[in-house]
Amino acid sequence: ETGVTQTPRHLVMGMTNKKSLKCEQHLGHNAMYWYKQSAKKPLELMFVYSLEERVENNSVPSRFSPECPNSSHLFLHLHTLQPEDSALYLCASSPYRLAGGVAGELFFGEGSRLTVL
Amino acid sequence: KNEVEQSPQNLTAQEGEFITINCSYSVGISALHWLQQHPGGGIVSLFMLSSGKKKHGRLIATINIQEKHSSLHITASHPRDSAVYICAVGGSQGNLIFGKGTKLSVKP
């Protein structure tokens, strides 16, 4: 138990569906992240939120839409995805994020494994 | 060439063996992280270090800033240590750069 909870753990969706991934942390952290992990590739940073403000969008297609309504919750809204978007999506948090990098340890959730048919 | 290179990519060991996983990087860093990912997917942070050596139980992490190299050692390995071990560096441009991971399998 790392203090970061992701739901759902598994998701299968068609290319025309709309779904959302949810991440929740009660560690009092100010920074939250979405990462994508595809088979045999390193983790790729997608989005960074610091104090509920998006501070980085790492050239992610618009079919992925993040939302951070408060410092404890982070969503990733999915719409008209492609089969190549099938991957493990990991949420993480850290105590704070200084300009120019991650500050403090990262705490990851268990991930949401997404399959796009 | 990846900015973070791990070796070996795969490692099989017998229970009780001493294990070393290596990480080399080519960028200037503020900190280096060692992470453990279990088959279910969840990732746990093992160490964050910027110099010297850290120890936690049977795990030891070292870093040589001049040589841009870090090692993760596991003493008296156990089947429950089987996982993917990921090295990540905090680059000068910001955020973490991840290695591809080392898959460790410890046989009883």
mmCIF file of N, CA, C and O in Angstrom, chain A residues 25-94:
data_model
loop_
_atom_site.group_PDB
_atom_site.id
_atom_site.type_symbol
_atom_site.label_atom_id
_atom_site.label_comp_id
_atom_site.label_asym_id
_atom_site.label_seq_id
_atom_site.Cartn_x
_atom_site.Cartn_y
_atom_site.Cartn_z
ATOM 1 N N GLN A 25 -4.798 10.284 -3.876
ATOM 2 C CA GLN A 25 -3.735 10.169 -2.875
ATOM 3 C C GLN A 25 -4.103 11.014 -1.657
ATOM 4 O O GLN A 25 -4.640 12.107 -1.791
ATOM 5 N N HIS A 26 -3.810 10.452 -0.491
ATOM 6 C CA HIS A 26 -4.069 11.151 0.765
ATOM 7 C C HIS A 26 -2.778 11.255 1.547
ATOM 8 O O HIS A 26 -2.754 11.048 2.764
ATOM 9 N N LEU A 27 -1.718 11.558 0.823
ATOM 10 C CA LEU A 27 -0.395 11.698 1.431
ATOM 11 C C LEU A 27 -0.045 13.152 1.690
ATOM 12 O O LEU A 27 1.039 13.442 2.186
ATOM 13 N N GLY A 28 -0.944 14.039 1.296
ATOM 14 C CA GLY A 28 -0.670 15.465 1.456
ATOM 15 C C GLY A 28 0.311 15.995 0.433
ATOM 16 O O GLY A 28 0.895 17.061 0.629
ATOM 17 N N HIS A 29 0.483 15.257 -0.658
ATOM 18 C CA HIS A 29 1.423 15.679 -1.692
ATOM 19 C C HIS A 29 0.826 16.773 -2.559
ATOM 20 O O HIS A 29 -0.389 16.823 -2.779
ATOM 21 N N ASN A 30 1.707 17.614 -3.083
ATOM 22 C CA ASN A 30 1.255 18.718 -3.920
ATOM 23 C C ASN A 30 1.399 18.455 -5.412
ATOM 24 O O ASN A 30 0.860 19.208 -6.228
ATOM 25 N N ALA A 31 2.159 17.444 -5.792
ATOM 26 C CA ALA A 31 2.394 17.162 -7.206
ATOM 27 C C ALA A 31 1.858 15.785 -7.563
ATOM 28 O O ALA A 31 2.037 14.830 -6.810
ATOM 29 N N MET A 32 1.207 15.703 -8.709
ATOM 30 C CA MET A 32 0.678 14.431 -9.197
ATOM 31 C C MET A 32 1.019 14.283 -10.666
ATOM 32 O O MET A 32 1.128 15.275 -11.396
ATOM 33 N N TYR A 33 1.168 13.022 -11.102
ATOM 34 C CA TYR A 33 1.689 12.720 -12.434
ATOM 35 C C TYR A 33 0.901 11.584 -13.078
ATOM 36 O O TYR A 33 0.459 10.669 -12.392
ATOM 37 N N TRP A 34 0.781 11.630 -14.383
ATOM 38 C CA TRP A 34 0.337 10.481 -15.169
ATOM 39 C C TRP A 34 1.510 10.000 -16.010
ATOM 40 O O TRP A 34 2.151 10.796 -16.709
ATOM 41 N N TYR A 35 1.765 8.678 -15.944
ATOM 42 C CA TYR A 35 2.788 8.042 -16.774
ATOM 43 C C TYR A 35 2.136 6.952 -17.613
ATOM 44 O O TYR A 35 1.166 6.316 -17.198
ATOM 45 N N LYS A 36 2.729 6.709 -18.781
ATOM 46 C CA LYS A 36 2.315 5.603 -19.637
ATOM 47 C C LYS A 36 3.463 4.607 -19.725
ATOM 48 O O LYS A 36 4.620 4.995 -19.920
ATOM 49 N N GLN A 37 3.131 3.323 -19.561
ATOM 50 C CA GLN A 37 4.138 2.285 -19.696
ATOM 51 C C GLN A 37 3.686 1.283 -20.755
ATOM 52 O O GLN A 37 2.743 0.515 -20.524
ATOM 53 N N SER A 38 4.341 1.328 -21.900
ATOM 54 C CA SER A 38 4.067 0.364 -22.968
ATOM 55 C C SER A 38 5.067 -0.778 -22.870
ATOM 56 O O SER A 38 6.133 -0.638 -22.274
ATOM 57 N N ALA A 39 4.720 -1.889 -23.487
ATOM 58 C CA ALA A 39 5.580 -3.072 -23.414
ATOM 59 C C ALA A 39 6.980 -2.748 -23.928
ATOM 60 O O ALA A 39 7.147 -2.141 -24.979
ATOM 61 N N LYS A 40 7.976 -3.138 -23.130
ATOM 62 C CA LYS A 40 9.389 -3.035 -23.498
ATOM 63 C C LYS A 40 9.846 -1.607 -23.750
ATOM 64 O O LYS A 40 10.830 -1.385 -24.456
ATOM 65 N N LYS A 41 9.141 -0.647 -23.185
ATOM 66 C CA LYS A 41 9.563 0.753 -23.292
ATOM 67 C C LYS A 41 9.691 1.340 -21.900
ATOM 68 O O LYS A 41 9.012 0.904 -20.971
ATOM 69 N N PRO A 42 10.534 2.353 -21.753
ATOM 70 C CA PRO A 42 10.607 3.025 -20.447
ATOM 71 C C PRO A 42 9.305 3.770 -20.152
ATOM 72 O O PRO A 42 8.544 4.071 -21.068
ATOM 73 N N LEU A 43 9.109 4.078 -18.896
ATOM 74 C CA LEU A 43 7.956 4.908 -18.533
ATOM 75 C C LEU A 43 8.038 6.255 -19.249
ATOM 76 O O LEU A 43 9.101 6.863 -19.347
ATOM 77 N N GLU A 44 6.872 6.705 -19.733
ATOM 78 C CA GLU A 44 6.814 7.988 -20.418
ATOM 79 C C GLU A 44 5.931 8.927 -19.597
ATOM 80 O O GLU A 44 4.791 8.592 -19.279
ATOM 81 N N LEU A 45 6.450 10.093 -19.290
ATOM 82 C CA LEU A 45 5.667 11.091 -18.585
ATOM 83 C C LEU A 45 4.618 11.679 -19.527
ATOM 84 O O LEU A 45 4.918 12.036 -20.661
ATOM 85 N N MET A 46 3.369 11.765 -19.026
ATOM 86 C CA MET A 46 2.307 12.357 -19.836
ATOM 87 C C MET A 46 1.959 13.757 -19.335
ATOM 88 O O MET A 46 1.996 14.731 -20.076
ATOM 89 N N PHE A 47 1.590 13.832 -18.065
ATOM 90 C CA PHE A 47 1.155 15.108 -17.504
ATOM 91 C C PHE A 47 1.690 15.267 -16.090
ATOM 92 O O PHE A 47 1.877 14.289 -15.374
ATOM 93 N N VAL A 48 1.890 16.533 -15.713
ATOM 94 C CA VAL A 48 2.287 16.865 -14.354
ATOM 95 C C VAL A 48 1.355 17.948 -13.836
ATOM 96 O O VAL A 48 1.102 18.936 -14.527
ATOM 97 N N TYR A 49 0.876 17.752 -12.623
ATOM 98 C CA TYR A 49 0.095 18.779 -11.945
ATOM 99 C C TYR A 49 0.809 19.160 -10.652
ATOM 100 O O TYR A 49 1.269 18.301 -9.904
ATOM 101 N N SER A 50 0.900 20.451 -10.425
ATOM 102 C CA SER A 50 1.477 20.942 -9.186
ATOM 103 C C SER A 50 0.488 21.923 -8.579
ATOM 104 O O SER A 50 0.111 22.900 -9.227
ATOM 105 N N LEU A 51 0.070 21.643 -7.361
ATOM 106 C CA LEU A 51 -0.933 22.477 -6.691
ATOM 107 C C LEU A 51 -2.143 22.678 -7.599
ATOM 108 O O LEU A 51 -2.626 23.798 -7.763
ATOM 109 N N GLU A 52 -2.594 21.584 -8.170
ATOM 110 C CA GLU A 52 -3.811 21.516 -8.996
ATOM 111 C C GLU A 52 -3.686 22.247 -10.330
ATOM 112 O O GLU A 52 -4.665 22.353 -11.076
ATOM 113 N N GLU A 53 -2.504 22.731 -10.653
ATOM 114 C CA GLU A 53 -2.313 23.410 -11.924
ATOM 115 C C GLU A 53 -1.447 22.549 -12.836
ATOM 116 O O GLU A 53 -0.413 22.037 -12.412
ATOM 117 N N ARG A 54 -1.896 22.397 -14.097
ATOM 118 C CA ARG A 54 -1.108 21.594 -15.015
ATOM 119 C C ARG A 54 0.156 22.346 -15.372
ATOM 120 O O ARG A 54 0.096 23.473 -15.894
ATOM 121 N N VAL A 55 1.293 21.763 -15.086
ATOM 122 C CA VAL A 55 2.556 22.425 -15.355
ATOM 123 C C VAL A 55 3.298 21.794 -16.514
ATOM 124 O O VAL A 55 4.295 22.346 -16.969
ATOM 125 N N GLU A 56 2.831 20.656 -16.967
ATOM 126 C CA GLU A 56 3.495 20.028 -18.097
ATOM 127 C C GLU A 56 2.531 19.121 -18.842
ATOM 128 O O GLU A 56 1.789 18.358 -18.238
ATOM 129 N N ASN A 57 2.571 19.246 -20.160
ATOM 130 C CA ASN A 57 1.858 18.346 -21.057
ATOM 131 C C ASN A 57 2.909 17.869 -22.034
ATOM 132 O O ASN A 57 3.374 18.640 -22.874
ATOM 133 N N ASN A 58 3.279 16.614 -21.909
ATOM 134 C CA ASN A 58 4.432 16.123 -22.642
ATOM 135 C C ASN A 58 4.063 15.674 -24.046
ATOM 136 O O ASN A 58 4.284 14.525 -24.418
ATOM 137 N N SER A 59 3.506 16.587 -24.835
ATOM 138 C CA SER A 59 3.131 16.295 -26.228
ATOM 139 C C SER A 59 2.182 15.107 -26.323
ATOM 140 O O SER A 59 2.349 14.236 -27.174
ATOM 141 N N VAL A 60 1.226 15.088 -25.434
ATOM 142 C CA VAL A 60 0.267 13.984 -25.421
ATOM 143 C C VAL A 60 -0.908 14.326 -26.338
ATOM 144 O O VAL A 60 -1.400 15.466 -26.311
ATOM 145 N N PRO A 61 -1.384 13.357 -27.144
ATOM 146 C CA PRO A 61 -2.532 13.639 -28.028
ATOM 147 C C PRO A 61 -3.757 14.083 -27.244
ATOM 148 O O PRO A 61 -3.956 13.688 -26.088
ATOM 149 N N SER A 62 -4.581 14.867 -27.891
ATOM 150 C CA SER A 62 -5.746 15.455 -27.214
ATOM 151 C C SER A 62 -6.807 14.425 -26.857
ATOM 152 O O SER A 62 -7.733 14.739 -26.103
ATOM 153 N N ARG A 63 -6.690 13.195 -27.346
ATOM 154 C CA ARG A 63 -7.649 12.165 -26.952
ATOM 155 C C ARG A 63 -7.438 11.751 -25.482
ATOM 156 O O ARG A 63 -8.254 11.041 -24.914
ATOM 157 N N PHE A 64 -6.344 12.213 -24.890
ATOM 158 C CA PHE A 64 -6.110 12.060 -23.454
ATOM 159 C C PHE A 64 -6.305 13.427 -22.813
ATOM 160 O O PHE A 64 -5.598 14.382 -23.164
ATOM 161 N N SER A 65 -7.211 13.505 -21.847
ATOM 162 C CA SER A 65 -7.507 14.788 -21.229
ATOM 163 C C SER A 65 -7.429 14.655 -19.720
ATOM 164 O O SER A 65 -8.238 13.963 -19.114
ATOM 165 N N PRO A 66 -6.451 15.290 -19.060
ATOM 166 C CA PRO A 66 -6.346 15.170 -17.616
ATOM 167 C C PRO A 66 -7.227 16.190 -16.903
ATOM 168 O O PRO A 66 -7.611 17.220 -17.469
ATOM 169 N N GLU A 67 -7.530 15.869 -15.657
ATOM 170 C CA GLU A 67 -8.292 16.796 -14.818
ATOM 171 C C GLU A 67 -7.824 16.627 -13.380
ATOM 172 O O GLU A 67 -7.678 15.505 -12.907
ATOM 173 N N CYS A 68 -7.599 17.742 -12.703
ATOM 174 C CA CYS A 68 -7.176 17.696 -11.306
ATOM 175 C C CYS A 68 -8.085 18.626 -10.495
ATOM 176 O O CYS A 68 -7.773 19.801 -10.329
ATOM 177 N N PRO A 69 -9.203 18.106 -9.994
ATOM 178 C CA PRO A 69 -10.171 18.968 -9.300
ATOM 179 C C PRO A 69 -9.691 19.453 -7.934
ATOM 180 O O PRO A 69 -10.145 20.487 -7.463
ATOM 181 N N ASN A 70 -8.797 18.691 -7.303
ATOM 182 C CA ASN A 70 -8.216 19.107 -6.027
ATOM 183 C C ASN A 70 -6.891 18.387 -5.850
ATOM 184 O O ASN A 70 -6.532 17.521 -6.659
ATOM 185 N N SER A 71 -6.189 18.699 -4.803
ATOM 186 C CA SER A 71 -4.816 18.170 -4.665
ATOM 187 C C SER A 71 -4.774 16.674 -4.396
ATOM 188 O O SER A 71 -3.713 16.062 -4.475
ATOM 189 N N SER A 72 -5.922 16.069 -4.098
ATOM 190 C CA SER A 72 -5.936 14.637 -3.784
ATOM 191 C C SER A 72 -6.380 13.757 -4.948
ATOM 192 O O SER A 72 -6.217 12.543 -4.882
ATOM 193 N N HIS A 73 -6.955 14.359 -5.968
ATOM 194 C CA HIS A 73 -7.542 13.574 -7.047
ATOM 195 C C HIS A 73 -7.021 13.997 -8.409
ATOM 196 O O HIS A 73 -6.840 15.190 -8.681
ATOM 197 N N LEU A 74 -6.822 12.994 -9.233
ATOM 198 C CA LEU A 74 -6.367 13.230 -10.609
ATOM 199 C C LEU A 74 -7.101 12.253 -11.507
ATOM 200 O O LEU A 74 -7.215 11.072 -11.186
ATOM 201 N N PHE A 75 -7.608 12.770 -12.616
ATOM 202 C CA PHE A 75 -8.322 11.927 -13.570
ATOM 203 C C PHE A 75 -7.603 11.970 -14.923
ATOM 204 O O PHE A 75 -6.922 12.947 -15.250
ATOM 205 N N LEU A 76 -7.810 10.910 -15.685
ATOM 206 C CA LEU A 76 -7.377 10.907 -17.085
ATOM 207 C C LEU A 76 -8.580 10.471 -17.909
ATOM 208 O O LEU A 76 -9.012 9.324 -17.839
ATOM 209 N N HIS A 77 -9.143 11.435 -18.641
ATOM 210 C CA HIS A 77 -10.315 11.164 -19.467
ATOM 211 C C HIS A 77 -9.847 10.674 -20.834
ATOM 212 O O HIS A 77 -8.940 11.251 -21.448
ATOM 213 N N LEU A 78 -10.485 9.600 -21.283
ATOM 214 C CA LEU A 78 -10.074 8.919 -22.510
ATOM 215 C C LEU A 78 -11.192 8.983 -23.543
ATOM 216 O O LEU A 78 -12.354 8.684 -23.217
ATOM 217 N N HIS A 79 -10.852 9.350 -24.773
ATOM 218 C CA HIS A 79 -11.894 9.507 -25.798
ATOM 219 C C HIS A 79 -11.318 9.191 -27.165
ATOM 220 O O HIS A 79 -10.280 9.723 -27.534
ATOM 221 N N THR A 80 -12.011 8.330 -27.894
ATOM 222 C CA THR A 80 -11.611 7.897 -29.238
ATOM 223 C C THR A 80 -10.154 7.472 -29.284
ATOM 224 O O THR A 80 -9.344 7.991 -30.064
ATOM 225 N N LEU A 81 -9.823 6.525 -28.407
ATOM 226 C CA LEU A 81 -8.452 6.033 -28.359
ATOM 227 C C LEU A 81 -8.165 5.079 -29.514
ATOM 228 O O LEU A 81 -9.076 4.579 -30.188
ATOM 229 N N GLN A 82 -6.887 4.809 -29.718
ATOM 230 C CA GLN A 82 -6.412 3.900 -30.741
ATOM 231 C C GLN A 82 -5.857 2.639 -30.082
ATOM 232 O O GLN A 82 -5.429 2.674 -28.924
ATOM 233 N N PRO A 83 -5.811 1.532 -30.810
ATOM 234 C CA PRO A 83 -5.248 0.302 -30.223
ATOM 235 C C PRO A 83 -3.827 0.486 -29.693
ATOM 236 O O PRO A 83 -3.470 -0.133 -28.682
ATOM 237 N N GLU A 84 -3.047 1.360 -30.311
ATOM 238 C CA GLU A 84 -1.675 1.568 -29.824
ATOM 239 C C GLU A 84 -1.622 2.312 -28.490
ATOM 240 O O GLU A 84 -0.556 2.452 -27.889
ATOM 241 N N ASP A 85 -2.772 2.790 -28.026
ATOM 242 C CA ASP A 85 -2.836 3.417 -26.698
ATOM 243 C C ASP A 85 -2.958 2.380 -25.590
ATOM 244 O O ASP A 85 -2.917 2.731 -24.403
ATOM 245 N N SER A 86 -3.116 1.129 -25.956
ATOM 246 C CA SER A 86 -3.167 0.064 -24.951
ATOM 247 C C SER A 86 -1.844 0.033 -24.192
ATOM 248 O O SER A 86 -0.767 -0.045 -24.801
ATOM 249 N N ALA A 87 -1.934 0.131 -22.876
ATOM 250 C CA ALA A 87 -0.725 0.217 -22.051
ATOM 251 C C ALA A 87 -1.131 0.193 -20.584
ATOM 252 O O ALA A 87 -2.318 0.149 -20.253
ATOM 253 N N LEU A 88 -0.141 0.249 -19.731
ATOM 254 C CA LEU A 88 -0.370 0.428 -18.298
ATOM 255 C C LEU A 88 -0.223 1.915 -17.994
ATOM 256 O O LEU A 88 0.796 2.521 -18.323
ATOM 257 N N TYR A 89 -1.233 2.501 -17.396
ATOM 258 C CA TYR A 89 -1.200 3.918 -17.052
ATOM 259 C C TYR A 89 -1.014 4.037 -15.543
ATOM 260 O O TYR A 89 -1.810 3.519 -14.759
ATOM 261 N N LEU A 90 0.053 4.708 -15.185
ATOM 262 C CA LEU A 90 0.439 4.815 -13.785
ATOM 263 C C LEU A 90 0.309 6.250 -13.300
ATOM 264 O O LEU A 90 0.748 7.187 -13.963
ATOM 265 N N CYS A 91 -0.293 6.376 -12.144
ATOM 266 C CA CYS A 91 -0.377 7.667 -11.469
ATOM 267 C C CYS A 91 0.677 7.695 -10.368
ATOM 268 O O CYS A 91 0.995 6.662 -9.763
ATOM 269 N N ALA A 92 1.240 8.847 -10.128
ATOM 270 C CA ALA A 92 2.221 8.989 -9.062
ATOM 271 C C ALA A 92 2.054 10.345 -8.389
ATOM 272 O O ALA A 92 1.464 11.270 -8.965
ATOM 273 N N SER A 93 2.577 10.460 -7.184
ATOM 274 C CA SER A 93 2.581 11.757 -6.502
ATOM 275 C C SER A 93 3.921 11.953 -5.811
ATOM 276 O O SER A 93 4.660 10.993 -5.562
ATOM 277 N N SER A 94 4.244 13.196 -5.540
ATOM 278 C CA SER A 94 5.462 13.510 -4.786
ATOM 279 C C SER A 94 5.151 14.717 -3.898
ATOM 280 O O SER A 94 4.208 15.462 -4.172
#
